[in-house]
PDB file of C-alpha atoms and ligand atoms in Angstrom:
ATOM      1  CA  UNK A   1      75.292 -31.787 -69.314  1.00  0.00           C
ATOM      2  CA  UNK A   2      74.134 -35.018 -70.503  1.00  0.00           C
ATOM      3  CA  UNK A   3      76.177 -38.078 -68.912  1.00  0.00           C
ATOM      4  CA  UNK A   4      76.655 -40.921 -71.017  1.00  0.00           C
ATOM      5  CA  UNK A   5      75.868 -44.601 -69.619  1.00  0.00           C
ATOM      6  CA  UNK A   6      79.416 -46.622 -68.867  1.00  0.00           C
ATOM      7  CA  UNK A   7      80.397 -49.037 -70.684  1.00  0.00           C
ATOM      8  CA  UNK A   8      82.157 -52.241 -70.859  1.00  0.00           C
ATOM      9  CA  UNK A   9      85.541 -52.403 -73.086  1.00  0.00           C
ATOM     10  CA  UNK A  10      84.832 -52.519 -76.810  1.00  0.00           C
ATOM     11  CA  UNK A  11      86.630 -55.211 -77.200  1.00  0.00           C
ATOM     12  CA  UNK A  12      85.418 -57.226 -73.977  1.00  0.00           C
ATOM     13  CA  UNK A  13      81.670 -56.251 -75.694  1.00  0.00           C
ATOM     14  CA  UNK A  14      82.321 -57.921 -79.266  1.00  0.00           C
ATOM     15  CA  UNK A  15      83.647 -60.738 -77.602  1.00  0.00           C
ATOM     16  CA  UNK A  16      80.422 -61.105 -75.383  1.00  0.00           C
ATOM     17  CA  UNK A  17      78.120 -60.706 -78.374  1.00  0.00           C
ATOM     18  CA  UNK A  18      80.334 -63.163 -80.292  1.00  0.00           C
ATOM     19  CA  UNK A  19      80.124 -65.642 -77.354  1.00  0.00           C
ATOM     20  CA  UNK A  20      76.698 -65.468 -77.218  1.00  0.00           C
ATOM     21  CA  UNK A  21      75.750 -66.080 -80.736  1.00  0.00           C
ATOM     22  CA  UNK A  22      78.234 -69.489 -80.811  1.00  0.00           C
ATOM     23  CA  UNK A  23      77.283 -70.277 -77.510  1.00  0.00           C
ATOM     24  CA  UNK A  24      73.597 -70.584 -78.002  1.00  0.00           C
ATOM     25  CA  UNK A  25      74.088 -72.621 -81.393  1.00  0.00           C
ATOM     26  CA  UNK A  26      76.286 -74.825 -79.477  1.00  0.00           C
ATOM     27  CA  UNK A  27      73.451 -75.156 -76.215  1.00  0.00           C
ATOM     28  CA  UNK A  28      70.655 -75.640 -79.056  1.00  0.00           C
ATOM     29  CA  UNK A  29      72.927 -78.482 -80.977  1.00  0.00           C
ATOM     30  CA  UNK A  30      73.955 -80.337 -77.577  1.00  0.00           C
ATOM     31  CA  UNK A  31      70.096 -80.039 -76.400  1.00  0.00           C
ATOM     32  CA  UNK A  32      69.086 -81.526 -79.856  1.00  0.00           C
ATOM     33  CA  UNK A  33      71.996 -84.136 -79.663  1.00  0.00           C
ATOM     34  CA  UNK A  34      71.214 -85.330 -76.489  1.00  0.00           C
ATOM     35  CA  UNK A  35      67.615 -86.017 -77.241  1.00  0.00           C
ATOM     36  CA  UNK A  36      68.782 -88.435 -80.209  1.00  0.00           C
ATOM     37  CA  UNK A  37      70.040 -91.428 -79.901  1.00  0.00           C
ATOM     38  CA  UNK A  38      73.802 -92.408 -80.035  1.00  0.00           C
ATOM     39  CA  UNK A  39      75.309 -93.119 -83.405  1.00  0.00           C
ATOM     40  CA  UNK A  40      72.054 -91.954 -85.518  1.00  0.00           C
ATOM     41  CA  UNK A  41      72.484 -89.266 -88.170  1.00  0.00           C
ATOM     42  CA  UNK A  42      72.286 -85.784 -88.230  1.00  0.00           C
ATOM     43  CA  UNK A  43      73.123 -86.793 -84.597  1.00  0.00           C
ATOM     44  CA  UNK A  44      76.914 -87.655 -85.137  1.00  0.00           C
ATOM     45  CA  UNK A  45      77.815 -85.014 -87.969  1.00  0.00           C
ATOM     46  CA  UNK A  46      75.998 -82.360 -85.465  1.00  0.00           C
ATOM     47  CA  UNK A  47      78.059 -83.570 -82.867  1.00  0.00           C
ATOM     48  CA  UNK A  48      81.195 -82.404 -84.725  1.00  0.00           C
ATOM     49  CA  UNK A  49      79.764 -79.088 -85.040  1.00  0.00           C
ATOM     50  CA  UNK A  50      78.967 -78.706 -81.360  1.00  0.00           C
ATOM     51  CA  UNK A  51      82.592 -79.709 -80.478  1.00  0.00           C
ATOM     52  CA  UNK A  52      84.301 -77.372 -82.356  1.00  0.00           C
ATOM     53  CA  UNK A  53      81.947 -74.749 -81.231  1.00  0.00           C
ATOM     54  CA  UNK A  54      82.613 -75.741 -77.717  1.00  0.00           C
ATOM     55  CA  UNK A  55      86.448 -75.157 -78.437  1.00  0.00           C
ATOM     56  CA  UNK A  56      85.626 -72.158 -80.230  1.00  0.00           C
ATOM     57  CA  UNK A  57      84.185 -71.105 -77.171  1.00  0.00           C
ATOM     58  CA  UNK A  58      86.936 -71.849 -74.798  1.00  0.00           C
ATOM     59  CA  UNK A  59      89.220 -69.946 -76.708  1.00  0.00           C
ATOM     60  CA  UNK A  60      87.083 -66.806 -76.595  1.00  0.00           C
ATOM     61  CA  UNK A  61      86.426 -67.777 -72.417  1.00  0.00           C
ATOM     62  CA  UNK A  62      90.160 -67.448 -72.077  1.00  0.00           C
ATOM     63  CA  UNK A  63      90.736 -64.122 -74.047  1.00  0.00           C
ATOM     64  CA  UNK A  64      87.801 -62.877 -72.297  1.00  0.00           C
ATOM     65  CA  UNK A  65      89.174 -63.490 -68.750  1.00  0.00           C
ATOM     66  CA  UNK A  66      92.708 -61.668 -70.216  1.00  0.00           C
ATOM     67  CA  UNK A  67      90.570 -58.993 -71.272  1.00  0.00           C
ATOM     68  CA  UNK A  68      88.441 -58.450 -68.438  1.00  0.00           C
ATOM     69  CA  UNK A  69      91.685 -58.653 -66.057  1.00  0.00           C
ATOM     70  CA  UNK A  70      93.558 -55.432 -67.816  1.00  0.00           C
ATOM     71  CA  UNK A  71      90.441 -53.378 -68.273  1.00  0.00           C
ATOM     72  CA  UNK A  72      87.731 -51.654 -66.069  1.00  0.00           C
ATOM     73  CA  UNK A  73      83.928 -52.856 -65.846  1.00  0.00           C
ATOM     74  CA  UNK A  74      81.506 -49.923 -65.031  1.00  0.00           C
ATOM     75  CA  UNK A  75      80.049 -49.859 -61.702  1.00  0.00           C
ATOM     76  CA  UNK A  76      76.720 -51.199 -61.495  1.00  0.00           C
ATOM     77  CA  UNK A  77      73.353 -48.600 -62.533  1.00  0.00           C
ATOM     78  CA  UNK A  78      72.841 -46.377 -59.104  1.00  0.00           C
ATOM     79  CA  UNK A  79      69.300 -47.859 -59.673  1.00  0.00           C
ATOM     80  CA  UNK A  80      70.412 -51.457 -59.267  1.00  0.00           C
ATOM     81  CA  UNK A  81      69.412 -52.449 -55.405  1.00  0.00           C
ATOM     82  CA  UNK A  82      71.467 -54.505 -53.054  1.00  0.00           C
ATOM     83  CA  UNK A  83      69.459 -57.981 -54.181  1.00  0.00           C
ATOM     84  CA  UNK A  84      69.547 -56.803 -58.010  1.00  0.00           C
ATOM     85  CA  UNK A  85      73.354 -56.331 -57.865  1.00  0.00           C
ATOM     86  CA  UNK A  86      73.518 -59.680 -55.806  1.00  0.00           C
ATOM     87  CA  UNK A  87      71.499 -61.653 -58.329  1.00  0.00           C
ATOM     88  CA  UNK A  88      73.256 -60.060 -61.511  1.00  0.00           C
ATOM     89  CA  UNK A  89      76.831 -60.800 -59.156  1.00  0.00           C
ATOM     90  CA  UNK A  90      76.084 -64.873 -58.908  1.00  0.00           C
ATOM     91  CA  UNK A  91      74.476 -64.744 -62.412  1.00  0.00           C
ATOM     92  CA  UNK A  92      77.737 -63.289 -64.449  1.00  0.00           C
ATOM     93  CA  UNK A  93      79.871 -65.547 -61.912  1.00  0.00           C
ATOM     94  CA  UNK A  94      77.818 -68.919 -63.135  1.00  0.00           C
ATOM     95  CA  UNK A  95      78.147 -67.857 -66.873  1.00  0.00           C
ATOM     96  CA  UNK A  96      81.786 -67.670 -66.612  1.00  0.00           C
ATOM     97  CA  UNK A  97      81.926 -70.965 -64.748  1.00  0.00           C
ATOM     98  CA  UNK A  98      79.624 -72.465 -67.385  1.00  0.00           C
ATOM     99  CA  UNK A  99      81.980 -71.060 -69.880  1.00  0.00           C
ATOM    100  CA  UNK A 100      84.808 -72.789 -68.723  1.00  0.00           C
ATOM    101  CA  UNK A 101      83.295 -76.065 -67.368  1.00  0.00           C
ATOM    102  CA  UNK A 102      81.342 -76.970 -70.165  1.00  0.00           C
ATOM    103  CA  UNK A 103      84.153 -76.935 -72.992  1.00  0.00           C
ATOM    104  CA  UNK A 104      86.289 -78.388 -70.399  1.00  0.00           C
ATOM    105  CA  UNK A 105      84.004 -81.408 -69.168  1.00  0.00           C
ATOM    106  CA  UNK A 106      82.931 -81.889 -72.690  1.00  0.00           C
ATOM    107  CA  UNK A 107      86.798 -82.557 -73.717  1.00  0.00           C
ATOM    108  CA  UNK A 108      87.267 -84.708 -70.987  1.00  0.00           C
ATOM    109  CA  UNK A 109      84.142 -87.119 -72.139  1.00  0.00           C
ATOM    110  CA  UNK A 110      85.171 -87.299 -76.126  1.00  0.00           C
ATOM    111  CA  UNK A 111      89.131 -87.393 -75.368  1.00  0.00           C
ATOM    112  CA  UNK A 112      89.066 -90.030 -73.199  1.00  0.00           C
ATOM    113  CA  UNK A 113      86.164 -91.704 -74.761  1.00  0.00           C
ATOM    114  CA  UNK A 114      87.814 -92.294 -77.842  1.00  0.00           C
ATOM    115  CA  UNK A 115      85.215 -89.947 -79.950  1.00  0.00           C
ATOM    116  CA  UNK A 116      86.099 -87.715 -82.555  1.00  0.00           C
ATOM    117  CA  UNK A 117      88.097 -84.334 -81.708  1.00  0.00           C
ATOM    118  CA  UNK A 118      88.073 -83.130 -85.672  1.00  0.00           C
ATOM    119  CA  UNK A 119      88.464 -78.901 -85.911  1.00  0.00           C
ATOM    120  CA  UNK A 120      85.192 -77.869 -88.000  1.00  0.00           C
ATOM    121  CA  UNK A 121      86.929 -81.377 -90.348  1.00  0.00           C
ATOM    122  CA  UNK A 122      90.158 -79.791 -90.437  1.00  0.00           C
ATOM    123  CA  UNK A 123      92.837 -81.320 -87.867  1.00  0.00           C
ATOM    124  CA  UNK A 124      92.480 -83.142 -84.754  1.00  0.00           C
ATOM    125  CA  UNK A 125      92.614 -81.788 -81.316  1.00  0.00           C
ATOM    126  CA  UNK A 126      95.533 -83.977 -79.023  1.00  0.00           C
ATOM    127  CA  UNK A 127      93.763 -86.572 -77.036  1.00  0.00           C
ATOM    128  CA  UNK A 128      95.097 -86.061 -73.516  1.00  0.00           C
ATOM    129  CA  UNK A 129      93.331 -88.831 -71.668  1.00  0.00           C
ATOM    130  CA  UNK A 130      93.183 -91.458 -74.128  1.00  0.00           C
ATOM    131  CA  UNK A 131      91.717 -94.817 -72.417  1.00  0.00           C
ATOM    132  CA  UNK A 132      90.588 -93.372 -68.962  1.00  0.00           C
ATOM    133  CA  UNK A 133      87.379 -94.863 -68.282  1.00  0.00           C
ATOM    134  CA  UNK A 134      87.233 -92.690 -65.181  1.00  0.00           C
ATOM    135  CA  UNK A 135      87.734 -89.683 -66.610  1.00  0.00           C
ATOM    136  CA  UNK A 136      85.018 -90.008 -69.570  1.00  0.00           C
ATOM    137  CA  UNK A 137      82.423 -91.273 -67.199  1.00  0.00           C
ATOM    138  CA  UNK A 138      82.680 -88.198 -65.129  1.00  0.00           C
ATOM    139  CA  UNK A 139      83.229 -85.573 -68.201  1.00  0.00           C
ATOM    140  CA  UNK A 140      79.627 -87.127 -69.207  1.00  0.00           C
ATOM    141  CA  UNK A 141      78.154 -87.136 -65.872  1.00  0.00           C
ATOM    142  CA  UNK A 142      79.757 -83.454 -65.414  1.00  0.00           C
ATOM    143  CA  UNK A 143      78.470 -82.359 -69.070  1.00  0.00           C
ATOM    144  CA  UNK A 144      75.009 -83.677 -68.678  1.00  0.00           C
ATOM    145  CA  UNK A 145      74.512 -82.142 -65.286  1.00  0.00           C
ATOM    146  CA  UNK A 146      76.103 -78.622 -65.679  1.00  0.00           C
ATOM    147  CA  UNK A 147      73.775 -79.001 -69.020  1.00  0.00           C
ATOM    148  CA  UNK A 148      70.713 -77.687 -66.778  1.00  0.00           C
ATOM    149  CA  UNK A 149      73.030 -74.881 -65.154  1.00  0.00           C
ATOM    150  CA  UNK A 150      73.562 -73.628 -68.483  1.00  0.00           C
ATOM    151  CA  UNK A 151      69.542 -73.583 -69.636  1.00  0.00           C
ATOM    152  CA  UNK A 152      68.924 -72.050 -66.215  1.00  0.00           C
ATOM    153  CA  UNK A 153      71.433 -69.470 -65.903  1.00  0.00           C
ATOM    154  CA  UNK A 154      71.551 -67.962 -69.723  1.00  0.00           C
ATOM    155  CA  UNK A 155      67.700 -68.171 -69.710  1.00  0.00           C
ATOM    156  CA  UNK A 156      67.657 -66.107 -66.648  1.00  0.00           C
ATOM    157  CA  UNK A 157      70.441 -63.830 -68.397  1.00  0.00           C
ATOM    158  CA  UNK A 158      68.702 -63.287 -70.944  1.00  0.00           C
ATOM    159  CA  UNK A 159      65.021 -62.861 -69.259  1.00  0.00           C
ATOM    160  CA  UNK A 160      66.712 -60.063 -67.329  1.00  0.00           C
ATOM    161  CA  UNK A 161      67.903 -58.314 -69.939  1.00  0.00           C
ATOM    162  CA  UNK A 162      64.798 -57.912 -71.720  1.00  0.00           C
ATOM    163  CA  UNK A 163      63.459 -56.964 -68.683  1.00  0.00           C
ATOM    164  CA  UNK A 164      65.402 -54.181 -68.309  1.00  0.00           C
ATOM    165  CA  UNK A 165      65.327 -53.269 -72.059  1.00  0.00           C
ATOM    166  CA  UNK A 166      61.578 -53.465 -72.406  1.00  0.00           C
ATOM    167  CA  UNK A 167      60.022 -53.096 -69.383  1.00  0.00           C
ATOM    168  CA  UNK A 168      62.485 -50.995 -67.043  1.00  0.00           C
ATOM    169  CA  UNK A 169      63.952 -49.006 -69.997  1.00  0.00           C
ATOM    170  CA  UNK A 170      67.137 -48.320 -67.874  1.00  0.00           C
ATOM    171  CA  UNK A 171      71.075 -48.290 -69.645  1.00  0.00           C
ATOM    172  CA  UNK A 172      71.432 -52.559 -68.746  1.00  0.00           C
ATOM    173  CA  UNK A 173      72.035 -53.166 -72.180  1.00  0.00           C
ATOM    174  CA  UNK A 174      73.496 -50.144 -73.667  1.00  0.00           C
ATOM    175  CA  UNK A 175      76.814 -50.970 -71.054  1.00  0.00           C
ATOM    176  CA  UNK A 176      77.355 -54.280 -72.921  1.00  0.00           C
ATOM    177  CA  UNK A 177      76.201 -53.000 -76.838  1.00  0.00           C
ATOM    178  CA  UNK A 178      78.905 -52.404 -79.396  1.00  0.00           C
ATOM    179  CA  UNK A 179      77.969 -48.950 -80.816  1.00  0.00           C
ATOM    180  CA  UNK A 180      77.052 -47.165 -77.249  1.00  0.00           C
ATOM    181  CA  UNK A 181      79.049 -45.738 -74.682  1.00  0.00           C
ATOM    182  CA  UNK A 182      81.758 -45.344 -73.217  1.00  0.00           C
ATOM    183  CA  UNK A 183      84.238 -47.558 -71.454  1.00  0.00           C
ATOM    184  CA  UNK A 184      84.577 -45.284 -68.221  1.00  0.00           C
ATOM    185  CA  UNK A 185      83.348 -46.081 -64.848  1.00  0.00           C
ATOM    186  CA  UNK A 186      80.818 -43.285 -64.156  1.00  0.00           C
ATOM    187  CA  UNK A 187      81.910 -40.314 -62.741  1.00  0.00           C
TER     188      UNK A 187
HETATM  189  C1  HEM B   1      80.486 -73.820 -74.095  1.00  0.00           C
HETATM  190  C2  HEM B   1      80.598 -75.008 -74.667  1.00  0.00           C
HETATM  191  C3  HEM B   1      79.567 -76.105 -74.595  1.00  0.00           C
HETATM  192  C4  HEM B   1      78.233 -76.057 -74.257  1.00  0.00           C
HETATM  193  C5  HEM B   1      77.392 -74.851 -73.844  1.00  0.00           C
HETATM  194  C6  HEM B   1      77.718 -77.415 -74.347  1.00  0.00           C
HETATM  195  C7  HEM B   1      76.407 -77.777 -74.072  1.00  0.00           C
HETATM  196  C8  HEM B   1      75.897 -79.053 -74.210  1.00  0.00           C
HETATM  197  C9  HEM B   1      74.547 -79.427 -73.921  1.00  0.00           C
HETATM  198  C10 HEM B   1      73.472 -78.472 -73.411  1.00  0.00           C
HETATM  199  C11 HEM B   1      74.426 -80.759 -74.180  1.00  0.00           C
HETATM  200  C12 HEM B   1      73.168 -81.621 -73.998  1.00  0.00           C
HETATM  201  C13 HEM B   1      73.259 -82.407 -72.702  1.00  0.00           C
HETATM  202  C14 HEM B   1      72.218 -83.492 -72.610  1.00  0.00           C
HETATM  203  O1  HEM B   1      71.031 -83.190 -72.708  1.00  0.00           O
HETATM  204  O2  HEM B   1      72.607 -84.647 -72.465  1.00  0.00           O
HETATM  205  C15 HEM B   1      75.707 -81.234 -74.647  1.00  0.00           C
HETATM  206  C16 HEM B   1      75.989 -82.532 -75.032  1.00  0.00           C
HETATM  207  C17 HEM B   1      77.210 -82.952 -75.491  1.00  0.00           C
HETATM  208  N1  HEM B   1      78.373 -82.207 -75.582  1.00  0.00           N
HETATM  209 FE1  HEM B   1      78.571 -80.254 -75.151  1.00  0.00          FE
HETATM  210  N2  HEM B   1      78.733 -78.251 -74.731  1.00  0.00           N
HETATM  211  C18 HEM B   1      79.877 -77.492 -74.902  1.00  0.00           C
HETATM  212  C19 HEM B   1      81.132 -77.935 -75.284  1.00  0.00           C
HETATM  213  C20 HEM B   1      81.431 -79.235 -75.649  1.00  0.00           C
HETATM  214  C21 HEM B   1      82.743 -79.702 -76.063  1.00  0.00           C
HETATM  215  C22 HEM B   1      84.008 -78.823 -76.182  1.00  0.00           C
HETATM  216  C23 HEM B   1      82.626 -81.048 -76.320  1.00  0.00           C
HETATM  217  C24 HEM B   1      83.677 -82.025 -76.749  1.00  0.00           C
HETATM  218  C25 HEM B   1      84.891 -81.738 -77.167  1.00  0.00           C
HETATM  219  C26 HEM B   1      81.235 -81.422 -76.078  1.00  0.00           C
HETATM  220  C27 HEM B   1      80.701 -82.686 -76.247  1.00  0.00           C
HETATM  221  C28 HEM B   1      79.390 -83.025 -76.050  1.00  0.00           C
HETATM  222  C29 HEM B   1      78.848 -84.360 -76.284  1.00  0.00           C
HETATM  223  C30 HEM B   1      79.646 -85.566 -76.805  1.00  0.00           C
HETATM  224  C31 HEM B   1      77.490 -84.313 -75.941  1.00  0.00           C
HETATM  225  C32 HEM B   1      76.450 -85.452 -76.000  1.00  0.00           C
HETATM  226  C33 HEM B   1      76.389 -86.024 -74.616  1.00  0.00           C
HETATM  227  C34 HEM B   1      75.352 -87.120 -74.453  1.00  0.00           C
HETATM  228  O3  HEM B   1      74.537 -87.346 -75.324  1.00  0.00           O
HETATM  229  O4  HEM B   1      75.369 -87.688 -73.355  1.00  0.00           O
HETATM  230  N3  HEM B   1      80.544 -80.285 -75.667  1.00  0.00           N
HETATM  231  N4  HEM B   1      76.586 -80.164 -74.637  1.00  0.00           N
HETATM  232  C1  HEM B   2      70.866 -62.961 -76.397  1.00  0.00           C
HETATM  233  C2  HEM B   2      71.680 -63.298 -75.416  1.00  0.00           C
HETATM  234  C3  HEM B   2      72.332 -62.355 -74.436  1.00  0.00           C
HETATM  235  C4  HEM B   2      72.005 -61.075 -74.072  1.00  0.00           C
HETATM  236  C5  HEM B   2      70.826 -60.241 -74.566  1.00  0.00           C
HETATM  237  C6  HEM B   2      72.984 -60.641 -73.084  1.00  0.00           C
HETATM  238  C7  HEM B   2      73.022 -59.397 -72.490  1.00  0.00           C
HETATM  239  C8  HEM B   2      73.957 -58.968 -71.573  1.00  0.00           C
HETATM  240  C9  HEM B   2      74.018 -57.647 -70.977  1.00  0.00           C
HETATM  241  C10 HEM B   2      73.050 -56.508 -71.277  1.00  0.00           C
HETATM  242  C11 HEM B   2      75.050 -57.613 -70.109  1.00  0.00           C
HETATM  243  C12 HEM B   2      75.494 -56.421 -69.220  1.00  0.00           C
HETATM  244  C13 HEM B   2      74.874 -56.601 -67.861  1.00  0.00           C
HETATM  245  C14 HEM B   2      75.368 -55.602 -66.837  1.00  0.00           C
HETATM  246  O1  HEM B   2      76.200 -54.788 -67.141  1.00  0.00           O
HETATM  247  O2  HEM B   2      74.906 -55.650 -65.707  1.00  0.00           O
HETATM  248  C15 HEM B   2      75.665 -58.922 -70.126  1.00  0.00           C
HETATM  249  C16 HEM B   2      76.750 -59.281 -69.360  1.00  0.00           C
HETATM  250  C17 HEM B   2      77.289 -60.549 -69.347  1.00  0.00           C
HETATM  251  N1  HEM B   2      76.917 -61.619 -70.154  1.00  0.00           N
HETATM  252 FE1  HEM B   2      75.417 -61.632 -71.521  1.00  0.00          FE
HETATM  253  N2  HEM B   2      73.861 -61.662 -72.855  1.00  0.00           N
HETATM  254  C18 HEM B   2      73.503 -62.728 -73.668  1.00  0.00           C
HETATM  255  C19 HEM B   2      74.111 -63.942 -73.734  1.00  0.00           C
HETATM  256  C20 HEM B   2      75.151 -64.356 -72.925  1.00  0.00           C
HETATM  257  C21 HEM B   2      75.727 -65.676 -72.909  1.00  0.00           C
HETATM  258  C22 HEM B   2      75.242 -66.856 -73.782  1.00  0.00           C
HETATM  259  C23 HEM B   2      76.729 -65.680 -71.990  1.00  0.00           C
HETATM  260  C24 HEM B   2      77.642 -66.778 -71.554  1.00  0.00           C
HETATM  261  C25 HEM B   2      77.334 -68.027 -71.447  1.00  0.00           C
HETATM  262  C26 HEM B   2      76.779 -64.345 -71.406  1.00  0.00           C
HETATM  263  C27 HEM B   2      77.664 -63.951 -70.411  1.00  0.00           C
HETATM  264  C28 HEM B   2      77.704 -62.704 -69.828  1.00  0.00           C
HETATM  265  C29 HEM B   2      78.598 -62.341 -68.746  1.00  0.00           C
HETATM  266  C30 HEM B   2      79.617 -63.267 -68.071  1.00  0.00           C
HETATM  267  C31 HEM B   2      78.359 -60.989 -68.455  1.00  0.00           C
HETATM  268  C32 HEM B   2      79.061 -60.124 -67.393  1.00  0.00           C
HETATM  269  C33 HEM B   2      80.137 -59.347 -68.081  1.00  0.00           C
HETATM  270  C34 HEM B   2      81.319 -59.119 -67.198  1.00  0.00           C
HETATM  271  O3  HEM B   2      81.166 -58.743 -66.045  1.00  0.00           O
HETATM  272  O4  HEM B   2      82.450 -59.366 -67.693  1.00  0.00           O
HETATM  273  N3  HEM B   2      75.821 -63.554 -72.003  1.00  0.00           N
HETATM  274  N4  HEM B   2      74.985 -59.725 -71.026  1.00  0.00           N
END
């Protein structure tokens, strides 16, 4: 009989696609953003953007984590050696790190800052540590540096994926695609 490949939960696997397509507008925005400087146009309106993706993004972190708590992940490929499991291990923990830290840090900075909070130009997000010099100068200083985390660790995410899709042809990315599988650990 032919086995099928485990799976992640469906719903844990639209939320990772879904995370991925916001999260690398957002990492392409800040990248551009950070290049330009401060107050310049398309700078500050693509600013706004980036927040609310950021937010966006924290939201989906947290549902994630709620998800991926109640459900079961499948056990690694059998052809996945101890190193290859190791570096996959400390590469899905510094995503969800980055996932958190970055909306978080990025808060901190434009809260306490005094910049703009504005929902996609709807309402405005409650400005928690309003005046605390402190506080900004480390959200930036956290933000900016955990910026080359992020280019490092999703470039190596996704370098390893199409390794495996292209090159290895093994069932890597048919665990985390929406239409395959099954979400069973393997027998
Ligand atoms: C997962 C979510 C996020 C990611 C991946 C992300 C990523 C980035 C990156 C890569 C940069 C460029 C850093 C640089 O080169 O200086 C940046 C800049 C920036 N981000 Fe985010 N960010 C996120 C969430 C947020 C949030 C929620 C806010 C604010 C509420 C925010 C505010 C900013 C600001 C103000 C800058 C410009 C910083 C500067 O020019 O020094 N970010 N972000
Ligand atoms: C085009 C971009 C992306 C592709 C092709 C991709 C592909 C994949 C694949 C195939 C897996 C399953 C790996 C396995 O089971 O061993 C996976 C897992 C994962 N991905 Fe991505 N990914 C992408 C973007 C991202 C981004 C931007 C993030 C977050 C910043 C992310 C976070 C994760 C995490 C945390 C896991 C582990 C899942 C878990 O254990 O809950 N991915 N990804």
């Amino acid at each position: 009989m032919m086995s099928e490949t485990a799976a992640y939960d469906p719903l844990l696997r639209w939320i990772h696609w879904a995370t991925a397509a916001l999260f690398i507008a957002a990492m392409l925005i800040g990248l551009y953003c950070g290049l330009q400087p401060p107050g310049t146009s398309p700078r500050r309106e693509l600013l706004e953007l980036h927040k609310s993706l950021g937010i966006t993004l924290l939201v989906l972190a947290i549902l994630r984590v709620m998800v991926r708590a109640r459900t079961i992940a499948p056990p690694e490929p059998r052809s996945f050696g101890p190193m290859v499991r190791l570096a996959s291990r400390l590469n899905h923990w510094a995503l969800y790190l980055i996932l958190f830290a970055m909306p978080v840090t990025g808060y901190m900075f434009s809260s306490a800052g005094g910049y703009s909070l504005k929902y996609f130009g709807t309402f405005s997000w409650p400005r928690l540590f309003a005046g605390d010099k402190a506080i900004a100068h480390n959200g930036e200083i956290a933000h900016d540096t955990l910026a080359y985390l992020v280019y490092v660790a999703v470039g190596l995410h996704i370098a390893a994926t199409l390794w495996h899709a292209l090159v290895l042809k093994d069932e890597t990315l048919a665990r985390m695609w929406p239409a395959a599988g099954r979400s069973k650990p393997q027998p």
